[in-house]
């Protein structure tokens, strides 16, 4: 699959949360692990439905997010954070035109995530099997 659109929702210290449009689907991706040796990151991606995708695009157009906007993004993420909609992506970077391969997440690996993400959890994460 090829990334058609990429919009950064939150970025801090090279840790990115973004909304990505692929050929036929859209996702909220957030970095959940980074290898500081080679720069490779693991992104947790939640596929969003069409209505949710439109809501996120409307928020993106505003450029500056309010607490209400983050609340909407969190609601969308939670509603779509189900086993059939969750994927992992392993890559050093994200960019428009990049071909990516998503890996399916097992139901037991589904995570509850709140946005904007507190990146301190990445610096203390010891789980290498994500």
PDB file of N, CA and C in Angstrom, residues 12-90:
ATOM      1  N   UNK A  12       6.764  15.223  18.723  1.00  0.00           N
ATOM      2  CA  UNK A  12       7.685  15.654  19.762  1.00  0.00           C
ATOM      3  C   UNK A  12       8.873  14.702  19.768  1.00  0.00           C
ATOM      4  N   UNK A  13      10.073  15.263  19.682  1.00  0.00           N
ATOM      5  CA  UNK A  13      11.294  14.479  19.793  1.00  0.00           C
ATOM      6  C   UNK A  13      11.305  13.288  18.826  1.00  0.00           C
ATOM      7  N   UNK A  14      10.880  13.537  17.574  1.00  0.00           N
ATOM      8  CA  UNK A  14      10.857  12.536  16.507  1.00  0.00           C
ATOM      9  C   UNK A  14       9.813  11.434  16.732  1.00  0.00           C
ATOM     10  N   UNK A  15       8.909  11.637  17.661  1.00  0.00           N
ATOM     11  CA  UNK A  15       7.818  10.696  17.910  1.00  0.00           C
ATOM     12  C   UNK A  15       6.554  11.322  17.323  1.00  0.00           C
ATOM     13  N   UNK A  16       5.957  10.624  16.389  1.00  0.00           N
ATOM     14  CA  UNK A  16       4.888  11.211  15.594  1.00  0.00           C
ATOM     15  C   UNK A  16       3.569  10.461  15.768  1.00  0.00           C
ATOM     16  N   UNK A  17       2.493  11.243  15.854  1.00  0.00           N
ATOM     17  CA  UNK A  17       1.135  10.735  15.723  1.00  0.00           C
ATOM     18  C   UNK A  17       0.582  11.387  14.464  1.00  0.00           C
ATOM     19  N   UNK A  18       0.018  10.593  13.569  1.00  0.00           N
ATOM     20  CA  UNK A  18      -0.422  11.144  12.298  1.00  0.00           C
ATOM     21  C   UNK A  18      -1.708  10.487  11.805  1.00  0.00           C
ATOM     22  N   UNK A  19      -2.336  11.174  10.883  1.00  0.00           N
ATOM     23  CA  UNK A  19      -3.462  10.620  10.145  1.00  0.00           C
ATOM     24  C   UNK A  19      -2.928  10.348   8.750  1.00  0.00           C
ATOM     25  N   UNK A  20      -3.114   9.118   8.287  1.00  0.00           N
ATOM     26  CA  UNK A  20      -2.571   8.698   7.002  1.00  0.00           C
ATOM     27  C   UNK A  20      -3.686   8.145   6.121  1.00  0.00           C
ATOM     28  N   UNK A  21      -3.670   8.564   4.880  1.00  0.00           N
ATOM     29  CA  UNK A  21      -4.582   8.029   3.880  1.00  0.00           C
ATOM     30  C   UNK A  21      -3.767   7.133   2.957  1.00  0.00           C
ATOM     31  N   UNK A  22      -4.204   5.895   2.839  1.00  0.00           N
ATOM     32  CA  UNK A  22      -3.599   4.965   1.894  1.00  0.00           C
ATOM     33  C   UNK A  22      -4.499   4.918   0.665  1.00  0.00           C
ATOM     34  N   UNK A  23      -4.307   3.959  -0.204  1.00  0.00           N
ATOM     35  CA  UNK A  23      -5.078   3.912  -1.436  1.00  0.00           C
ATOM     36  C   UNK A  23      -6.588   3.913  -1.209  1.00  0.00           C
ATOM     37  N   UNK A  24      -7.067   3.083  -0.271  1.00  0.00           N
ATOM     38  CA  UNK A  24      -8.513   2.981  -0.055  1.00  0.00           C
ATOM     39  C   UNK A  24      -8.945   3.218   1.389  1.00  0.00           C
ATOM     40  N   UNK A  25      -8.004   3.372   2.298  1.00  0.00           N
ATOM     41  CA  UNK A  25      -8.325   3.455   3.715  1.00  0.00           C
ATOM     42  C   UNK A  25      -7.555   4.584   4.377  1.00  0.00           C
ATOM     43  N   UNK A  26      -7.996   4.939   5.589  1.00  0.00           N
ATOM     44  CA  UNK A  26      -7.259   5.926   6.366  1.00  0.00           C
ATOM     45  C   UNK A  26      -7.048   5.386   7.774  1.00  0.00           C
ATOM     46  N   UNK A  27      -5.990   5.877   8.409  1.00  0.00           N
ATOM     47  CA  UNK A  27      -5.559   5.362   9.706  1.00  0.00           C
ATOM     48  C   UNK A  27      -5.055   6.493  10.589  1.00  0.00           C
ATOM     49  N   UNK A  28      -5.173   6.290  11.896  1.00  0.00           N
ATOM     50  CA  UNK A  28      -4.447   7.088  12.870  1.00  0.00           C
ATOM     51  C   UNK A  28      -3.259   6.222  13.277  1.00  0.00           C
ATOM     52  N   UNK A  29      -2.053   6.726  13.058  1.00  0.00           N
ATOM     53  CA  UNK A  29      -0.837   6.021  13.441  1.00  0.00           C
ATOM     54  C   UNK A  29      -0.138   6.788  14.545  1.00  0.00           C
ATOM     55  N   UNK A  30       0.319   6.072  15.550  1.00  0.00           N
ATOM     56  CA  UNK A  30       1.139   6.700  16.578  1.00  0.00           C
ATOM     57  C   UNK A  30       2.327   5.808  16.896  1.00  0.00           C
ATOM     58  N   UNK A  31       3.460   6.433  17.101  1.00  0.00           N
ATOM     59  CA  UNK A  31       4.675   5.688  17.402  1.00  0.00           C
ATOM     60  C   UNK A  31       4.563   5.115  18.814  1.00  0.00           C
ATOM     61  N   UNK A  32       4.779   3.819  18.944  1.00  0.00           N
ATOM     62  CA  UNK A  32       4.716   3.169  20.258  1.00  0.00           C
ATOM     63  C   UNK A  32       6.069   2.629  20.697  1.00  0.00           C
ATOM     64  N   UNK A  33       7.026   2.605  19.769  1.00  0.00           N
ATOM     65  CA  UNK A  33       8.362   2.136  20.134  1.00  0.00           C
ATOM     66  C   UNK A  33       9.368   2.671  19.125  1.00  0.00           C
ATOM     67  N   UNK A  34      10.546   3.054  19.627  1.00  0.00           N
ATOM     68  CA  UNK A  34      11.610   3.523  18.743  1.00  0.00           C
ATOM     69  C   UNK A  34      12.915   2.853  19.139  1.00  0.00           C
ATOM     70  N   UNK A  35      13.628   2.352  18.127  1.00  0.00           N
ATOM     71  CA  UNK A  35      14.961   1.803  18.330  1.00  0.00           C
ATOM     72  C   UNK A  35      15.931   2.971  18.138  1.00  0.00           C
ATOM     73  N   UNK A  36      16.525   3.430  19.216  1.00  0.00           N
ATOM     74  CA  UNK A  36      17.381   4.603  19.153  1.00  0.00           C
ATOM     75  C   UNK A  36      18.725   4.298  18.498  1.00  0.00           C
ATOM     76  N   UNK A  37      19.011   3.029  18.238  1.00  0.00           N
ATOM     77  CA  UNK A  37      20.255   2.651  17.566  1.00  0.00           C
ATOM     78  C   UNK A  37      20.143   2.862  16.060  1.00  0.00           C
ATOM     79  N   UNK A  38      19.063   2.331  15.451  1.00  0.00           N
ATOM     80  CA  UNK A  38      18.931   2.432  13.997  1.00  0.00           C
ATOM     81  C   UNK A  38      17.810   3.371  13.545  1.00  0.00           C
ATOM     82  N   UNK A  39      17.069   3.945  14.484  1.00  0.00           N
ATOM     83  CA  UNK A  39      16.016   4.898  14.140  1.00  0.00           C
ATOM     84  C   UNK A  39      14.704   4.270  13.714  1.00  0.00           C
ATOM     85  N   UNK A  40      14.637   2.958  13.672  1.00  0.00           N
ATOM     86  CA  UNK A  40      13.404   2.290  13.259  1.00  0.00           C
ATOM     87  C   UNK A  40      12.325   2.475  14.328  1.00  0.00           C
ATOM     88  N   UNK A  41      11.107   2.713  13.865  1.00  0.00           N
ATOM     89  CA  UNK A  41       9.981   2.926  14.767  1.00  0.00           C
ATOM     90  C   UNK A  41       8.891   1.903  14.489  1.00  0.00           C
ATOM     91  N   UNK A  42       8.135   1.626  15.518  1.00  0.00           N
ATOM     92  CA  UNK A  42       6.942   0.805  15.359  1.00  0.00           C
ATOM     93  C   UNK A  42       5.746   1.711  15.615  1.00  0.00           C
ATOM     94  N   UNK A  43       4.857   1.752  14.631  1.00  0.00           N
ATOM     95  CA  UNK A  43       3.645   2.553  14.728  1.00  0.00           C
ATOM     96  C   UNK A  43       2.450   1.644  14.950  1.00  0.00           C
ATOM     97  N   UNK A  44       1.585   2.073  15.837  1.00  0.00           N
ATOM     98  CA  UNK A  44       0.321   1.403  16.120  1.00  0.00           C
ATOM     99  C   UNK A  44      -0.720   2.141  15.285  1.00  0.00           C
ATOM    100  N   UNK A  45      -1.372   1.431  14.376  1.00  0.00           N
ATOM    101  CA  UNK A  45      -2.323   2.059  13.466  1.00  0.00           C
ATOM    102  C   UNK A  45      -3.733   1.551  13.642  1.00  0.00           C
ATOM    103  N   UNK A  46      -4.660   2.489  13.685  1.00  0.00           N
ATOM    104  CA  UNK A  46      -6.072   2.151  13.794  1.00  0.00           C
ATOM    105  C   UNK A  46      -6.788   2.659  12.546  1.00  0.00           C
ATOM    106  N   UNK A  47      -7.386   1.730  11.830  1.00  0.00           N
ATOM    107  CA  UNK A  47      -8.138   2.079  10.623  1.00  0.00           C
ATOM    108  C   UNK A  47      -9.396   2.831  11.031  1.00  0.00           C
ATOM    109  N   UNK A  48      -9.657   3.944  10.356  1.00  0.00           N
ATOM    110  CA  UNK A  48     -10.839   4.756  10.677  1.00  0.00           C
ATOM    111  C   UNK A  48     -11.886   4.603   9.582  1.00  0.00           C
ATOM    112  N   UNK A  49     -13.137   4.682   9.990  1.00  0.00           N
ATOM    113  CA  UNK A  49     -14.215   4.611   9.005  1.00  0.00           C
ATOM    114  C   UNK A  49     -14.315   5.947   8.261  1.00  0.00           C
ATOM    115  N   UNK A  50     -15.137   6.007   7.233  1.00  0.00           N
ATOM    116  CA  UNK A  50     -15.225   7.191   6.378  1.00  0.00           C
ATOM    117  C   UNK A  50     -15.690   8.431   7.139  1.00  0.00           C
ATOM    118  N   UNK A  51     -16.694   8.284   7.986  1.00  0.00           N
ATOM    119  CA  UNK A  51     -17.198   9.430   8.757  1.00  0.00           C
ATOM    120  C   UNK A  51     -16.111   9.958   9.698  1.00  0.00           C
ATOM    121  N   UNK A  52     -15.413   9.065  10.370  1.00  0.00           N
ATOM    122  CA  UNK A  52     -14.339   9.457  11.277  1.00  0.00           C
ATOM    123  C   UNK A  52     -13.214  10.145  10.520  1.00  0.00           C
ATOM    124  N   UNK A  53     -12.897   9.634   9.355  1.00  0.00           N
ATOM    125  CA  UNK A  53     -11.854  10.215   8.521  1.00  0.00           C
ATOM    126  C   UNK A  53     -12.207  11.657   8.150  1.00  0.00           C
ATOM    127  N   UNK A  54     -13.440  11.896   7.810  1.00  0.00           N
ATOM    128  CA  UNK A  54     -13.896  13.254   7.478  1.00  0.00           C
ATOM    129  C   UNK A  54     -13.790  14.171   8.692  1.00  0.00           C
ATOM    130  N   UNK A  55     -14.140  13.669   9.872  1.00  0.00           N
ATOM    131  CA  UNK A  55     -14.038  14.474  11.090  1.00  0.00           C
ATOM    132  C   UNK A  55     -12.582  14.852  11.360  1.00  0.00           C
ATOM    133  N   UNK A  56     -11.687  13.910  11.211  1.00  0.00           N
ATOM    134  CA  UNK A  56     -10.270  14.192  11.449  1.00  0.00           C
ATOM    135  C   UNK A  56      -9.748  15.200  10.423  1.00  0.00           C
ATOM    136  N   UNK A  57     -10.143  15.061   9.174  1.00  0.00           N
ATOM    137  CA  UNK A  57      -9.709  16.015   8.151  1.00  0.00           C
ATOM    138  C   UNK A  57     -10.186  17.427   8.482  1.00  0.00           C
ATOM    139  N   UNK A  58     -11.391  17.551   9.006  1.00  0.00           N
ATOM    140  CA  UNK A  58     -11.906  18.868   9.412  1.00  0.00           C
ATOM    141  C   UNK A  58     -11.073  19.451  10.549  1.00  0.00           C
ATOM    142  N   UNK A  59     -10.650  18.618  11.481  1.00  0.00           N
ATOM    143  CA  UNK A  59      -9.800  19.068  12.579  1.00  0.00           C
ATOM    144  C   UNK A  59      -8.433  19.487  12.050  1.00  0.00           C
ATOM    145  N   UNK A  60      -7.877  18.706  11.147  1.00  0.00           N
ATOM    146  CA  UNK A  60      -6.561  18.996  10.567  1.00  0.00           C
ATOM    147  C   UNK A  60      -6.552  20.364   9.894  1.00  0.00           C
ATOM    148  N   UNK A  61      -7.627  20.705   9.218  1.00  0.00           N
ATOM    149  CA  UNK A  61      -7.710  21.986   8.510  1.00  0.00           C
ATOM    150  C   UNK A  61      -7.578  23.172   9.461  1.00  0.00           C
ATOM    151  N   UNK A  62      -7.904  22.974  10.734  1.00  0.00           N
ATOM    152  CA  UNK A  62      -7.826  24.066  11.710  1.00  0.00           C
ATOM    153  C   UNK A  62      -6.387  24.402  12.097  1.00  0.00           C
ATOM    154  N   UNK A  63      -5.468  23.498  11.906  1.00  0.00           N
ATOM    155  CA  UNK A  63      -4.032  23.640  12.202  1.00  0.00           C
ATOM    156  C   UNK A  63      -3.705  23.595  13.702  1.00  0.00           C
ATOM    157  N   UNK A  64      -4.453  24.284  14.548  1.00  0.00           N
ATOM    158  CA  UNK A  64      -4.219  24.280  15.992  1.00  0.00           C
ATOM    159  C   UNK A  64      -5.372  23.544  16.653  1.00  0.00           C
ATOM    160  N   UNK A  65      -5.047  22.528  17.457  1.00  0.00           N
ATOM    161  CA  UNK A  65      -6.071  21.679  18.053  1.00  0.00           C
ATOM    162  C   UNK A  65      -6.427  22.156  19.459  1.00  0.00           C
ATOM    163  N   UNK A  66      -7.721  22.140  19.733  1.00  0.00           N
ATOM    164  CA  UNK A  66      -8.217  22.458  21.064  1.00  0.00           C
ATOM    165  C   UNK A  66      -8.369  21.162  21.863  1.00  0.00           C
ATOM    166  N   UNK A  67      -8.675  21.294  23.131  1.00  0.00           N
ATOM    167  CA  UNK A  67      -8.942  20.105  23.948  1.00  0.00           C
ATOM    168  C   UNK A  67     -10.127  19.334  23.378  1.00  0.00           C
ATOM    169  N   UNK A  68     -11.089  20.040  22.866  1.00  0.00           N
ATOM    170  CA  UNK A  68     -12.258  19.393  22.262  1.00  0.00           C
ATOM    171  C   UNK A  68     -11.859  18.580  21.026  1.00  0.00           C
ATOM    172  N   UNK A  69     -10.949  19.141  20.220  1.00  0.00           N
ATOM    173  CA  UNK A  69     -10.461  18.413  19.039  1.00  0.00           C
ATOM    174  C   UNK A  69      -9.762  17.132  19.459  1.00  0.00           C
ATOM    175  N   UNK A  70      -8.887  17.213  20.484  1.00  0.00           N
ATOM    176  CA  UNK A  70      -8.202  16.016  20.968  1.00  0.00           C
ATOM    177  C   UNK A  70      -9.199  15.012  21.523  1.00  0.00           C
ATOM    178  N   UNK A  71     -10.240  15.521  22.157  1.00  0.00           N
ATOM    179  CA  UNK A  71     -11.288  14.637  22.670  1.00  0.00           C
ATOM    180  C   UNK A  71     -11.967  13.891  21.519  1.00  0.00           C
ATOM    181  N   UNK A  72     -12.221  14.588  20.423  1.00  0.00           N
ATOM    182  CA  UNK A  72     -12.828  13.961  19.242  1.00  0.00           C
ATOM    183  C   UNK A  72     -11.886  12.919  18.650  1.00  0.00           C
ATOM    184  N   UNK A  73     -10.607  13.247  18.533  1.00  0.00           N
ATOM    185  CA  UNK A  73      -9.625  12.291  18.004  1.00  0.00           C
ATOM    186  C   UNK A  73      -9.559  11.064  18.905  1.00  0.00           C
ATOM    187  N   UNK A  74      -9.557  11.271  20.224  1.00  0.00           N
ATOM    188  CA  UNK A  74      -9.537  10.141  21.162  1.00  0.00           C
ATOM    189  C   UNK A  74     -10.786   9.279  21.023  1.00  0.00           C
ATOM    190  N   UNK A  75     -11.938   9.904  20.867  1.00  0.00           N
ATOM    191  CA  UNK A  75     -13.190   9.155  20.710  1.00  0.00           C
ATOM    192  C   UNK A  75     -13.145   8.306  19.433  1.00  0.00           C
ATOM    193  N   UNK A  76     -12.698   8.916  18.347  1.00  0.00           N
ATOM    194  CA  UNK A  76     -12.588   8.200  17.073  1.00  0.00           C
ATOM    195  C   UNK A  76     -11.625   7.022  17.212  1.00  0.00           C
ATOM    196  N   UNK A  77     -10.487   7.266  17.833  1.00  0.00           N
ATOM    197  CA  UNK A  77      -9.501   6.210  18.032  1.00  0.00           C
ATOM    198  C   UNK A  77     -10.098   5.069  18.844  1.00  0.00           C
ATOM    199  N   UNK A  78     -10.749   5.389  19.953  1.00  0.00           N
ATOM    200  CA  UNK A  78     -11.335   4.362  20.824  1.00  0.00           C
ATOM    201  C   UNK A  78     -12.414   3.561  20.111  1.00  0.00           C
ATOM    202  N   UNK A  79     -13.266   4.238  19.356  1.00  0.00           N
ATOM    203  CA  UNK A  79     -14.356   3.555  18.650  1.00  0.00           C
ATOM    204  C   UNK A  79     -13.829   2.592  17.581  1.00  0.00           C
ATOM    205  N   UNK A  80     -12.704   2.908  16.989  1.00  0.00           N
ATOM    206  CA  UNK A  80     -12.148   2.093  15.912  1.00  0.00           C
ATOM    207  C   UNK A  80     -11.045   1.152  16.376  1.00  0.00           C
ATOM    208  N   UNK A  81     -10.662   1.225  17.637  1.00  0.00           N
ATOM    209  CA  UNK A  81      -9.561   0.425  18.185  1.00  0.00           C
ATOM    210  C   UNK A  81     -10.062  -0.982  18.524  1.00  0.00           C
ATOM    211  N   UNK A  82     -10.371  -1.738  17.470  1.00  0.00           N
ATOM    212  CA  UNK A  82     -10.894  -3.097  17.588  1.00  0.00           C
ATOM    213  C   UNK A  82     -10.009  -4.025  16.776  1.00  0.00           C
ATOM    214  N   UNK A  83     -10.035  -5.294  17.103  1.00  0.00           N
ATOM    215  CA  UNK A  83      -9.088  -6.246  16.513  1.00  0.00           C
ATOM    216  C   UNK A  83      -9.055  -6.229  14.987  1.00  0.00           C
ATOM    217  N   UNK A  84     -10.160  -6.036  14.315  1.00  0.00           N
ATOM    218  CA  UNK A  84     -10.152  -6.034  12.851  1.00  0.00           C
ATOM    219  C   UNK A  84      -9.551  -4.764  12.264  1.00  0.00           C
ATOM    220  N   UNK A  85      -9.399  -3.718  13.093  1.00  0.00           N
ATOM    221  CA  UNK A  85      -8.948  -2.410  12.604  1.00  0.00           C
ATOM    222  C   UNK A  85      -7.543  -2.033  13.044  1.00  0.00           C
ATOM    223  N   UNK A  86      -6.843  -2.881  13.771  1.00  0.00           N
ATOM    224  CA  UNK A  86      -5.564  -2.495  14.369  1.00  0.00           C
ATOM    225  C   UNK A  86      -4.391  -3.200  13.677  1.00  0.00           C
ATOM    226  N   UNK A  87      -3.361  -2.395  13.359  1.00  0.00           N
ATOM    227  CA  UNK A  87      -2.198  -2.887  12.631  1.00  0.00           C
ATOM    228  C   UNK A  87      -0.929  -2.262  13.203  1.00  0.00           C
ATOM    229  N   UNK A  88       0.194  -2.922  12.958  1.00  0.00           N
ATOM    230  CA  UNK A  88       1.499  -2.368  13.291  1.00  0.00           C
ATOM    231  C   UNK A  88       2.251  -2.086  11.999  1.00  0.00           C
ATOM    232  N   UNK A  89       3.052  -1.055  12.053  1.00  0.00           N
ATOM    233  CA  UNK A  89       3.898  -0.681  10.929  1.00  0.00           C
ATOM    234  C   UNK A  89       5.303  -0.459  11.460  1.00  0.00           C
ATOM    235  N   UNK A  90       6.265  -1.133  10.869  1.00  0.00           N
ATOM    236  CA  UNK A  90       7.673  -0.991  11.257  1.00  0.00           C
ATOM    237  C   UNK A  90       8.383  -0.236  10.127  1.00  0.00           C
TER     238      UNK A  90
END
